[in-house]
């Protein structure tokens, strides 16, 4: 009988230890999040380590930022979302400014 009670206490103690360790780790990470707040990456900023940010300025595009409406190599019309430095979907040439 005493051996059965001892085994239940051991199991309950181990479960309690796991719960305490889990809560402790959550508390440590919550403290780190409060000490080192992370702001979301805005336009023009790197999205994370090793990821390049945007090089263009945000706002109204100037004459040097607007992409061409036609490919200078094959003359095919390009869609509105086309940007400088992309490859023409028709001839495969890189359209650079």
Coordinates of N, CA and C in Angstrom, one line a residue:
X1 N 0.8 -1.2 0.0 CA 0.0 0.0 0.0 C 0.9 1.3 0.0
X2 N 1.9 1.2 0.8 CA 2.8 2.4 0.9 C 3.6 2.6 -0.3
X3 N 3.9 1.5 -1.0 CA 4.7 1.5 -2.2 C 3.8 2.1 -3.3
X4 N 2.5 1.8 -3.4 CA 1.6 2.3 -4.3 C 1.5 3.9 -4.1
X5 N 1.4 4.3 -2.9 CA 1.3 5.7 -2.6 C 2.5 6.5 -3.0
X6 N 3.7 5.8 -2.8 CA 5.0 6.4 -3.2 C 5.1 6.6 -4.7
X7 N 4.6 5.7 -5.5 CA 4.7 5.8 -6.9 C 3.8 6.9 -7.4
X8 N 2.6 7.0 -6.8 CA 1.7 8.1 -7.2 C 2.3 9.5 -6.9
X9 N 2.9 9.6 -5.8 CA 3.6 10.9 -5.4 C 4.7 11.2 -6.3
X10 N 5.5 10.2 -6.8 CA 6.6 10.4 -7.7 C 6.0 10.9 -9.0
X11 N 5.0 10.3 -9.5 CA 4.3 10.7 -10.8 C 3.8 12.1 -10.7
X12 N 3.1 12.4 -9.6 CA 2.5 13.7 -9.5 C 3.6 14.8 -9.3
X13 N 4.7 14.4 -8.7 CA 5.9 15.3 -8.5 C 6.5 15.6 -9.9
X14 N 6.7 14.6 -10.7 CA 7.3 14.8 -12.0 C 6.4 15.6 -12.9
X15 N 5.1 15.4 -12.9 CA 4.1 16.2 -13.6 C 4.2 17.7 -13.2
X16 N 4.2 17.9 -11.9 CA 4.3 19.2 -11.3 C 5.6 19.9 -11.8
X17 N 6.7 19.1 -11.8 CA 8.0 19.7 -12.2 C 8.0 20.1 -13.7
X18 N 7.3 19.3 -14.5 CA 7.2 19.7 -16.0 C 6.4 20.9 -16.1
X19 N 5.3 21.0 -15.4 CA 4.4 22.2 -15.5 C 5.2 23.5 -15.0
X20 N 6.0 23.4 -13.9 CA 6.7 24.5 -13.4 C 7.8 24.9 -14.4
X21 N 8.5 23.9 -15.0 CA 9.5 24.3 -16.0 C 8.9 24.9 -17.2
X22 N 7.8 24.4 -17.7 CA 7.1 25.0 -18.8 C 6.7 26.5 -18.5
X23 N 6.1 26.7 -17.4 CA 5.7 28.1 -17.0 C 7.0 29.0 -16.9
X24 N 8.0 28.4 -16.3 CA 9.3 29.2 -16.2 C 9.8 29.6 -17.5
X25 N 9.8 28.7 -18.5 CA 10.3 29.1 -19.8 C 9.4 30.1 -20.5
X26 N 8.1 30.0 -20.4 CA 7.2 31.0 -20.9 C 7.4 32.4 -20.3
X27 N 7.7 32.4 -19.0 CA 8.0 33.6 -18.3 C 9.3 34.2 -18.7
X28 N 10.3 33.4 -19.0 CA 11.6 34.0 -19.5 C 11.4 34.6 -20.9
X29 N 10.7 33.9 -21.8 CA 10.5 34.5 -23.1 C 9.6 35.7 -23.1
X30 N 8.6 35.7 -22.2 CA 7.8 36.9 -22.0 C 8.6 38.1 -21.6
X31 N 9.5 37.9 -20.6 CA 10.4 38.9 -20.2 C 11.4 39.4 -21.3
X32 N 11.9 38.5 -22.1 CA 12.7 38.9 -23.2 C 12.0 39.7 -24.2
X33 N 10.7 39.3 -24.5 CA 9.9 40.1 -25.4 C 9.6 41.5 -24.9
X34 N 9.5 41.6 -23.6 CA 9.2 43.0 -23.0 C 10.5 43.8 -23.0
X35 N 11.7 43.1 -22.8 CA 12.9 43.8 -22.7 C 13.5 44.2 -24.1
X36 N 13.2 43.4 -25.1 CA 13.7 43.6 -26.5 C 12.4 43.6 -27.4
X37 N 11.7 44.7 -27.5 CA 10.5 44.7 -28.3 C 10.9 44.6 -29.8
X38 N 10.1 43.9 -30.6 CA 10.4 43.8 -32.0 C 9.3 44.6 -32.7
X39 N 9.6 45.5 -33.5 CA 8.7 46.3 -34.3 C 8.5 45.6 -35.7
X40 N 7.3 45.7 -36.3 CA 7.2 45.1 -37.6 C 8.0 45.9 -38.6
X41 N 8.5 45.2 -39.6 CA 9.3 45.9 -40.7 C 8.3 46.7 -41.5
X42 N 8.7 47.9 -41.7 CA 7.9 48.8 -42.6 C 8.5 48.8 -44.0
X43 N 7.9 49.6 -44.9 CA 8.4 49.7 -46.2 C 9.8 50.3 -46.2
X44 N 10.7 49.8 -46.9 CA 12.0 50.3 -47.0 C 13.0 49.8 -46.0
X45 N 12.5 48.9 -45.1 CA 13.3 48.3 -44.0 C 13.5 46.8 -44.3
X46 N 14.6 46.3 -43.9 CA 14.8 44.8 -44.1 C 13.7 44.1 -43.3
X47 N 13.1 43.0 -43.8 CA 12.1 42.2 -43.2 C 12.7 41.3 -42.1
X48 N 14.0 41.1 -42.2 CA 14.6 40.2 -41.2 C 16.1 40.1 -41.4
X49 N 16.8 39.4 -40.6 CA 18.2 39.3 -40.8 C 18.5 38.6 -42.2
X50 N 19.4 39.3 -43.0 CA 19.8 38.7 -44.2 C 18.8 38.9 -45.4
X51 N 17.7 39.7 -45.1 CA 16.8 40.0 -46.2 C 16.9 41.4 -46.6
X52 N 17.1 41.7 -47.8 CA 17.3 43.1 -48.2 C 16.1 43.9 -48.2
X53 N 16.2 45.2 -47.9 CA 15.0 46.1 -47.9 C 14.8 46.7 -49.2
X54 N 13.8 47.5 -49.4 CA 13.5 48.1 -50.6 C 14.5 49.3 -50.8
X55 N 14.9 49.5 -52.0 CA 15.8 50.6 -52.3 C 15.1 51.8 -52.8
X56 N 13.9 51.6 -53.3 CA 13.1 52.8 -53.8 C 12.5 53.6 -52.6
X57 N 12.2 54.8 -52.9 CA 11.5 55.6 -51.9 C 10.1 55.3 -51.9
X58 N 9.4 55.5 -50.8 CA 8.0 55.3 -50.7 C 7.3 56.6 -51.0
X59 N 6.2 56.5 -51.8 CA 5.5 57.7 -52.1 C 5.2 57.7 -53.6
X60 N 5.0 58.9 -54.2 CA 4.7 59.1 -55.6 C 6.0 58.8 -56.4
X61 N 5.8 57.9 -57.4 CA 7.0 57.6 -58.2 C 7.4 58.8 -59.1
X62 N 8.7 59.1 -59.1 CA 9.2 60.1 -60.0 C 9.3 59.6 -61.4
X63 N 9.8 60.5 -62.3 CA 10.0 60.0 -63.7 C 11.0 58.9 -63.8
X64 N 12.0 58.9 -62.9 CA 13.1 57.9 -63.0 C 12.6 56.6 -62.3
X65 N 11.5 56.5 -61.6 CA 11.1 55.3 -61.0 C 10.0 54.6 -61.7
X66 N 9.3 55.3 -62.6 CA 8.2 54.6 -63.4 C 8.8 53.6 -64.4
X67 N 8.2 52.4 -64.4 CA 8.6 51.4 -65.3 C 8.1 51.6 -66.7
X68 N 8.8 51.1 -67.7 CA 8.4 51.3 -69.0 C 7.1 50.5 -69.3
X69 N 6.3 51.1 -70.3 CA 5.0 50.5 -70.7 C 5.3 49.4 -71.7
X70 N 6.4 49.5 -72.4 CA 6.8 48.6 -73.5 C 8.2 48.1 -73.3
X71 N 8.5 46.9 -73.7 CA 9.8 46.3 -73.6 C 10.7 47.0 -74.6
X72 N 11.9 47.6 -74.2 CA 12.8 48.2 -75.2 C 13.4 47.3 -76.2
X73 N 13.4 46.0 -75.9 CA 14.0 45.0 -76.8 C 13.0 44.4 -77.8
X74 N 11.8 44.0 -77.4 CA 10.9 43.4 -78.3 C 9.7 44.2 -78.7
X75 N 9.4 45.3 -77.9 CA 8.3 46.2 -78.2 C 7.0 45.7 -77.7
X76 N 6.9 44.6 -77.0 CA 5.6 44.1 -76.4 C 5.2 45.0 -75.2
X77 N 3.9 45.1 -75.0 CA 3.4 45.9 -73.9 C 3.6 45.2 -72.6
X78 N 4.0 45.9 -71.6 CA 4.2 45.3 -70.2 C 3.1 45.7 -69.3
X79 N 2.7 44.9 -68.3 CA 1.6 45.2 -67.4 C 2.0 46.3 -66.4
X80 N 1.0 46.8 -65.7 CA 1.2 47.9 -64.8 C 2.1 47.6 -63.6
X81 N 2.2 46.3 -63.2 CA 3.0 45.9 -62.1 C 4.4 45.6 -62.4
X82 N 4.8 45.8 -63.7 CA 6.2 45.6 -64.1 C 7.1 46.6 -63.5
X83 N 8.3 46.2 -63.1 CA 9.2 47.1 -62.4 C 10.6 47.0 -63.1
X84 N 11.4 48.1 -62.9 CA 12.8 48.0 -63.5 C 13.5 46.8 -62.9
X85 N 14.4 46.2 -63.6 CA 15.2 45.1 -63.2 C 14.5 43.8 -63.3
X86 N 13.3 43.7 -63.8 CA 12.6 42.5 -64.0 C 12.9 42.0 -65.5
X87 N 12.6 40.8 -65.7 CA 12.8 40.2 -67.1 C 11.5 40.3 -67.9
X88 N 11.7 40.6 -69.1 CA 10.5 40.7 -70.0 C 9.9 39.4 -70.1
X89 N 8.5 39.2 -69.9 CA 7.9 37.9 -70.0 C 7.8 37.4 -71.5
X90 N 8.1 38.3 -72.5 CA 8.0 37.9 -73.8 C 9.3 37.5 -74.5
X91 N 10.3 38.3 -74.3 CA 11.6 38.0 -74.9 C 12.7 37.5 -73.9
X92 N 12.5 37.7 -72.6 CA 13.4 37.2 -71.6 C 14.5 38.1 -71.3
X93 N 14.6 39.3 -71.9 CA 15.7 40.2 -71.6 C 15.4 41.0 -70.3
X94 N 16.5 41.3 -69.6 CA 16.4 42.1 -68.3 C 16.2 43.6 -68.7
X95 N 15.1 44.2 -68.2 CA 14.8 45.6 -68.6 C 15.4 46.4 -67.4
X96 N 16.5 47.1 -67.7 CA 17.2 47.9 -66.7 C 17.0 49.4 -67.1
X97 N 17.1 50.2 -66.1 CA 16.8 51.6 -66.2 C 18.0 52.3 -66.9

